[in-house]
């Protein structure tokens, strides 16, 4: 027995050290030692590495489903590599090589070779940039001087915020962990010594003190001793319950006695055959990482390349010594020396000329033939003494394809004016070279419980998408894996009225709704902004009885009029609020004082505080809630769960859906904070209608909105996106139609110019959500001149008529992952024009092309690219052939909207006051004469009506066909239209009368 108990642990230890042969299981899983691969679809493979071989099979907060249809694949081991091949991609892993990194895991898809995993391990004596390591609830910022790398980890403003670095002790013994930090005056107004917890391999943390620094640009170092065995370890800096946080951390280093703080940055390899980001290389001298010019790949580019600077990429896996093409992607605008001319860089000592580019946001490539030895070596970019005067974006080693993002997203567009450049977007799922890694390592389990700590054992969990140009397959994989975008109630796709201005129940009942009815404007949703609150107009928790004497009666009245209503919430509570004592008692005394005056904040990750928060809502009846965020600091201490996503899920349980910002947290970014958190946007779409925030009323914002909606949709899978139609903040000062009191002073609302208002409502009619909103500014048609009123009334009624079609697109999005509003390249990936027109036009579903006019004047025009096929102007009937361009003009009564030949558009035949009270008993179907196509109309309770056109015949398959009056509008090739009425039979002849 004694001998046996000795052998078994030894065998187990050997099992962790020695590579095991790859084994394939019948459920689409291939295991190779500590690595496991699950083949989920032809374009999606899960890659999981567990140093202890304890693989995770539970659903996570992001990944709720791994049950996919069985996928055909092959796996084999050759020359020491495990090779997995599907019909769309090949994944190679070097057997027994440890955790995934650039040199041991390779993806090939659609002609692209890539290294999906980047793993930076900081050996003793190397600089470990905090932004290269795992972050929990933290953003990377770059707004203070003196940092290294492309930024620093900012804030530690909430419990469990932290950064965890993977280090490698080159020998056993005593080491120093040195942290480079800044500690200026915090958001709490204090300038004092701060604390964090430091732990090694998941052990209990020790508290370290970070003395205050002169300001946020003053970086200092603090050190603590640790005893380590040789090998890899995890060092975490985390704000615990007893820590003050509120510091910035730039980097850290693991040092032995006497070692100085390093300048040599730890990096991962640049694998031969791939394109690598310049900012991920080792940079020396005055060079820095920047991101102020658009169009770059990755997180930024390398700038300030002067004499004495060096960019080093460690190239691995060169198959044999030889000369290979190296491709530099660069920008060469007007330099700091005032010159705009070809520049010179040295690549491993070889002079390379880089021609000029139009400006700093225009990127070009140049190729040089460079000798490289077999295996691993350094590729160095240096400058002449006079400097390079260029920006470097990527370095491709035997690869000319860049990993360029398509689309992108932000937590909010707050503060966007449209006059000082487009907002920076954060990449998501879609890339031009057709691959993406969804890193789920840090995600909590589905119930919000953090995954078990692995100690020193490495663990990685990521989903490799290899979709090539099959973008719909990628979105479908994402929807199956993480959940599809929520299908909202049908009324949510109608017309919303929202305005930040003091309203009462009597205002809505006696003035506003009657005006909608009088002027023939539909209305489905009433948004009640923050002024409805008693005690405190910002964060009160009862409805003001003088404004809403019967809250339930108000909601019942809204329902009786076919409306739904929402109430605005700001997530904090005043210490003198009548409900504070009970909330604090429910929270068991844990509500903490916030930075706002006499307000207390909620940690939604704490069950007691979450319960207290939810209970505050119960005295205010509504259909759903608008969590407005803005300037309060409530959040969540849950690890592995994005705070926005967590609280939005709770709101969806309290109402029809969450109406909120998404993808991050106020605590991590502040008001206007746009950065996403590392746990990603993947769960957000399951519960949330994304409110994009407070923009300005300008032509620039109107134009920017066109591209943003589709960009966010395809990069995250979010379909329900809501902008302030008309913008939030006034920019004109034009007097509006209403008076109101502001701190006892009489003020007037403002308004937009009539042309801007008309064009903005036109755009809104074709967005996922049409929500008229402003900050004390007119948004209603009858508040404008006759022509603008007529235009807005026409398009809001069109919006209401389109609800059956929009609801169908929303249901399709829920099933397929393809958002309602999408760029043309989703449908036409092989057309270059589909990528170049994303900022001026979009598709609403596959069959409707929308190109809004965004310039002032009574008549506007826009240049439209028509995708392959034939397209008919919805308003004028003019026909355009595909793969052509045309300049299309329109007055305020029309806009450029086109229907694809073969597409079928279904809308209500008549204008209605709202969707809820008006069954769709009369429908109009738009078709193109002689075309072939079909469309399945989705209706409540899962009912579907299938419409199929084959030339001159339209067939309607529906159990409710006889209960409806069907009208068919046939668009002819000469631009004319004719109307066909159904004869009461499901087969409708479309033949023109002779």
PDB file of C-alpha atoms in Angstrom, residues 363-501:
ATOM      1  CA  UNK A 363      -2.141  53.945 -44.697  1.00  0.00           C
ATOM      2  CA  UNK A 364      -0.031  52.246 -47.348  1.00  0.00           C
ATOM      3  CA  UNK A 365       2.237  49.199 -47.522  1.00  0.00           C
ATOM      4  CA  UNK A 366       5.700  48.597 -48.850  1.00  0.00           C
ATOM      5  CA  UNK A 367       7.521  45.288 -49.194  1.00  0.00           C
ATOM      6  CA  UNK A 368      11.195  44.519 -48.658  1.00  0.00           C
ATOM      7  CA  UNK A 369      13.108  41.281 -49.132  1.00  0.00           C
ATOM      8  CA  UNK A 370      14.884  40.461 -45.868  1.00  0.00           C
ATOM      9  CA  UNK A 371      17.247  37.590 -45.013  1.00  0.00           C
ATOM     10  CA  UNK A 372      16.157  35.612 -41.954  1.00  0.00           C
ATOM     11  CA  UNK A 373      17.741  32.586 -40.293  1.00  0.00           C
ATOM     12  CA  UNK A 374      15.724  29.480 -39.553  1.00  0.00           C
ATOM     13  CA  UNK A 375      13.847  29.392 -36.254  1.00  0.00           C
ATOM     14  CA  UNK A 376      13.658  32.551 -34.123  1.00  0.00           C
ATOM     15  CA  UNK A 377      15.426  35.849 -34.674  1.00  0.00           C
ATOM     16  CA  UNK A 378      14.859  39.594 -34.304  1.00  0.00           C
ATOM     17  CA  UNK A 379      13.510  41.906 -36.980  1.00  0.00           C
ATOM     18  CA  UNK A 380      14.620  45.473 -36.221  1.00  0.00           C
ATOM     19  CA  UNK A 381      13.247  48.724 -37.620  1.00  0.00           C
ATOM     20  CA  UNK A 382      15.588  51.662 -36.984  1.00  0.00           C
ATOM     21  CA  UNK A 383      15.885  55.223 -38.220  1.00  0.00           C
ATOM     22  CA  UNK A 384      18.602  57.400 -39.706  1.00  0.00           C
ATOM     23  CA  UNK A 385      19.942  60.162 -37.477  1.00  0.00           C
ATOM     24  CA  UNK A 386      17.486  62.580 -39.071  1.00  0.00           C
ATOM     25  CA  UNK A 387      14.591  60.389 -38.008  1.00  0.00           C
ATOM     26  CA  UNK A 388      12.045  58.314 -39.901  1.00  0.00           C
ATOM     27  CA  UNK A 389       9.092  60.736 -39.725  1.00  0.00           C
ATOM     28  CA  UNK A 390       6.582  57.934 -40.350  1.00  0.00           C
ATOM     29  CA  UNK A 391       4.071  55.944 -38.301  1.00  0.00           C
ATOM     30  CA  UNK A 392       4.268  52.149 -38.410  1.00  0.00           C
ATOM     31  CA  UNK A 393       1.114  50.072 -37.998  1.00  0.00           C
ATOM     32  CA  UNK A 394       1.889  46.431 -38.834  1.00  0.00           C
ATOM     33  CA  UNK A 395       4.765  44.182 -39.800  1.00  0.00           C
ATOM     34  CA  UNK A 396       3.878  41.235 -42.024  1.00  0.00           C
ATOM     35  CA  UNK A 397       6.457  38.469 -42.268  1.00  0.00           C
ATOM     36  CA  UNK A 398       5.786  36.548 -45.482  1.00  0.00           C
ATOM     37  CA  UNK A 399       2.218  37.879 -45.218  1.00  0.00           C
ATOM     38  CA  UNK A 400       0.641  40.932 -46.862  1.00  0.00           C
ATOM     39  CA  UNK A 401      -2.808  40.746 -45.225  1.00  0.00           C
ATOM     40  CA  UNK A 402      -3.589  43.001 -42.241  1.00  0.00           C
ATOM     41  CA  UNK A 403      -5.988  42.228 -39.412  1.00  0.00           C
ATOM     42  CA  UNK A 404      -8.219  45.283 -39.975  1.00  0.00           C
ATOM     43  CA  UNK A 405     -11.417  45.633 -37.988  1.00  0.00           C
ATOM     44  CA  UNK A 406     -14.762  46.006 -39.682  1.00  0.00           C
ATOM     45  CA  UNK A 407     -17.132  48.067 -37.562  1.00  0.00           C
ATOM     46  CA  UNK A 408     -16.693  48.600 -33.858  1.00  0.00           C
ATOM     47  CA  UNK A 409     -18.564  49.795 -30.801  1.00  0.00           C
ATOM     48  CA  UNK A 410     -18.495  52.110 -27.797  1.00  0.00           C
ATOM     49  CA  UNK A 411     -20.210  52.186 -24.453  1.00  0.00           C
ATOM     50  CA  UNK A 412     -21.659  55.540 -25.392  1.00  0.00           C
ATOM     51  CA  UNK A 413     -21.506  58.419 -27.825  1.00  0.00           C
ATOM     52  CA  UNK A 414     -21.860  60.991 -25.028  1.00  0.00           C
ATOM     53  CA  UNK A 415     -20.268  64.273 -26.013  1.00  0.00           C
ATOM     54  CA  UNK A 416     -20.052  63.414 -29.711  1.00  0.00           C
ATOM     55  CA  UNK A 417     -20.448  66.661 -31.674  1.00  0.00           C
ATOM     56  CA  UNK A 418     -19.713  65.530 -35.220  1.00  0.00           C
ATOM     57  CA  UNK A 419     -17.413  68.518 -35.652  1.00  0.00           C
ATOM     58  CA  UNK A 420     -14.067  67.220 -34.346  1.00  0.00           C
ATOM     59  CA  UNK A 421     -13.634  63.796 -35.892  1.00  0.00           C
ATOM     60  CA  UNK A 422     -15.443  60.521 -35.533  1.00  0.00           C
ATOM     61  CA  UNK A 423     -15.517  58.726 -32.193  1.00  0.00           C
ATOM     62  CA  UNK A 424     -12.987  55.961 -31.669  1.00  0.00           C
ATOM     63  CA  UNK A 425     -14.606  52.552 -32.044  1.00  0.00           C
ATOM     64  CA  UNK A 426     -13.432  49.386 -30.327  1.00  0.00           C
ATOM     65  CA  UNK A 427     -13.116  46.304 -32.534  1.00  0.00           C
ATOM     66  CA  UNK A 428     -15.407  43.351 -32.045  1.00  0.00           C
ATOM     67  CA  UNK A 429     -16.109  40.198 -34.026  1.00  0.00           C
ATOM     68  CA  UNK A 430     -15.584  41.336 -37.598  1.00  0.00           C
ATOM     69  CA  UNK A 431     -12.270  41.645 -39.415  1.00  0.00           C
ATOM     70  CA  UNK A 432     -11.462  41.982 -43.096  1.00  0.00           C
ATOM     71  CA  UNK A 433      -9.081  38.998 -43.025  1.00  0.00           C
ATOM     72  CA  UNK A 434     -11.830  36.801 -41.585  1.00  0.00           C
ATOM     73  CA  UNK A 435     -10.846  35.660 -38.093  1.00  0.00           C
ATOM     74  CA  UNK A 436     -11.343  36.578 -34.463  1.00  0.00           C
ATOM     75  CA  UNK A 437     -10.501  35.200 -31.010  1.00  0.00           C
ATOM     76  CA  UNK A 438     -13.233  35.558 -28.388  1.00  0.00           C
ATOM     77  CA  UNK A 439     -11.164  35.235 -25.208  1.00  0.00           C
ATOM     78  CA  UNK A 440     -13.509  33.940 -22.510  1.00  0.00           C
ATOM     79  CA  UNK A 441     -10.806  33.109 -19.974  1.00  0.00           C
ATOM     80  CA  UNK A 442     -11.834  35.817 -17.535  1.00  0.00           C
ATOM     81  CA  UNK A 443     -15.579  35.304 -17.793  1.00  0.00           C
ATOM     82  CA  UNK A 444     -17.499  34.136 -14.731  1.00  0.00           C
ATOM     83  CA  UNK A 445     -19.808  31.144 -14.831  1.00  0.00           C
ATOM     84  CA  UNK A 446     -23.339  31.708 -16.085  1.00  0.00           C
ATOM     85  CA  UNK A 447     -24.759  32.428 -12.620  1.00  0.00           C
ATOM     86  CA  UNK A 448     -22.150  35.122 -12.008  1.00  0.00           C
ATOM     87  CA  UNK A 449     -19.908  32.939  -9.829  1.00  0.00           C
ATOM     88  CA  UNK A 450     -16.214  33.418 -10.698  1.00  0.00           C
ATOM     89  CA  UNK A 451     -14.418  30.386 -12.057  1.00  0.00           C
ATOM     90  CA  UNK A 452     -12.299  28.411  -9.629  1.00  0.00           C
ATOM     91  CA  UNK A 453      -8.845  29.883  -9.119  1.00  0.00           C
ATOM     92  CA  UNK A 454      -6.152  27.773 -10.791  1.00  0.00           C
ATOM     93  CA  UNK A 455      -3.295  29.029  -8.619  1.00  0.00           C
ATOM     94  CA  UNK A 456      -0.052  28.964 -10.583  1.00  0.00           C
ATOM     95  CA  UNK A 457      -1.491  26.676 -13.248  1.00  0.00           C
ATOM     96  CA  UNK A 458      -2.014  28.387 -16.612  1.00  0.00           C
ATOM     97  CA  UNK A 459      -5.524  28.440 -18.038  1.00  0.00           C
ATOM     98  CA  UNK A 460      -6.907  29.777 -21.325  1.00  0.00           C
ATOM     99  CA  UNK A 461     -10.387  29.517 -22.794  1.00  0.00           C
ATOM    100  CA  UNK A 462     -11.039  31.077 -26.181  1.00  0.00           C
ATOM    101  CA  UNK A 463     -13.186  30.635 -29.254  1.00  0.00           C
ATOM    102  CA  UNK A 464     -11.419  30.885 -32.589  1.00  0.00           C
ATOM    103  CA  UNK A 465     -13.653  32.189 -35.371  1.00  0.00           C
ATOM    104  CA  UNK A 466     -12.362  31.478 -38.876  1.00  0.00           C
ATOM    105  CA  UNK A 467     -15.071  32.757 -41.180  1.00  0.00           C
ATOM    106  CA  UNK A 468     -13.192  34.230 -44.129  1.00  0.00           C
ATOM    107  CA  UNK A 469     -15.798  36.371 -45.864  1.00  0.00           C
ATOM    108  CA  UNK A 470     -18.751  34.373 -44.592  1.00  0.00           C
ATOM    109  CA  UNK A 471     -19.714  37.111 -42.158  1.00  0.00           C
ATOM    110  CA  UNK A 472     -23.225  35.787 -41.653  1.00  0.00           C
ATOM    111  CA  UNK A 473     -21.774  32.470 -40.484  1.00  0.00           C
ATOM    112  CA  UNK A 474     -19.707  34.340 -37.898  1.00  0.00           C
ATOM    113  CA  UNK A 475     -22.741  36.227 -36.596  1.00  0.00           C
ATOM    114  CA  UNK A 476     -24.714  32.997 -36.502  1.00  0.00           C
ATOM    115  CA  UNK A 477     -21.950  31.272 -34.550  1.00  0.00           C
ATOM    116  CA  UNK A 478     -21.843  34.194 -32.122  1.00  0.00           C
ATOM    117  CA  UNK A 479     -25.609  34.113 -31.602  1.00  0.00           C
ATOM    118  CA  UNK A 480     -25.619  30.366 -30.984  1.00  0.00           C
ATOM    119  CA  UNK A 481     -22.643  30.608 -28.639  1.00  0.00           C
ATOM    120  CA  UNK A 482     -23.514  33.700 -26.605  1.00  0.00           C
ATOM    121  CA  UNK A 483     -27.249  34.117 -27.243  1.00  0.00           C
ATOM    122  CA  UNK A 484     -29.038  36.050 -29.957  1.00  0.00           C
ATOM    123  CA  UNK A 485     -30.045  39.703 -29.741  1.00  0.00           C
ATOM    124  CA  UNK A 486     -33.236  40.047 -27.743  1.00  0.00           C
ATOM    125  CA  UNK A 487     -36.527  40.141 -29.596  1.00  0.00           C
ATOM    126  CA  UNK A 488     -38.290  43.133 -28.061  1.00  0.00           C
ATOM    127  CA  UNK A 489     -42.084  43.409 -27.843  1.00  0.00           C
ATOM    128  CA  UNK A 490     -43.550  44.512 -31.148  1.00  0.00           C
ATOM    129  CA  UNK A 491     -44.570  47.930 -29.840  1.00  0.00           C
ATOM    130  CA  UNK A 492     -40.910  48.750 -29.143  1.00  0.00           C
ATOM    131  CA  UNK A 493     -40.300  49.004 -32.881  1.00  0.00           C
ATOM    132  CA  UNK A 494     -42.862  51.796 -33.247  1.00  0.00           C
ATOM    133  CA  UNK A 495     -42.487  55.503 -32.422  1.00  0.00           C
ATOM    134  CA  UNK A 496     -41.087  56.717 -29.084  1.00  0.00           C
ATOM    135  CA  UNK A 497     -41.438  60.215 -27.609  1.00  0.00           C
ATOM    136  CA  UNK A 498     -38.797  61.217 -25.074  1.00  0.00           C
ATOM    137  CA  UNK A 499     -37.694  64.625 -23.866  1.00  0.00           C
ATOM    138  CA  UNK A 500     -35.634  65.795 -20.916  1.00  0.00           C
ATOM    139  CA  UNK A 501     -38.133  68.367 -19.693  1.00  0.00           C
TER     140      UNK A 501
END
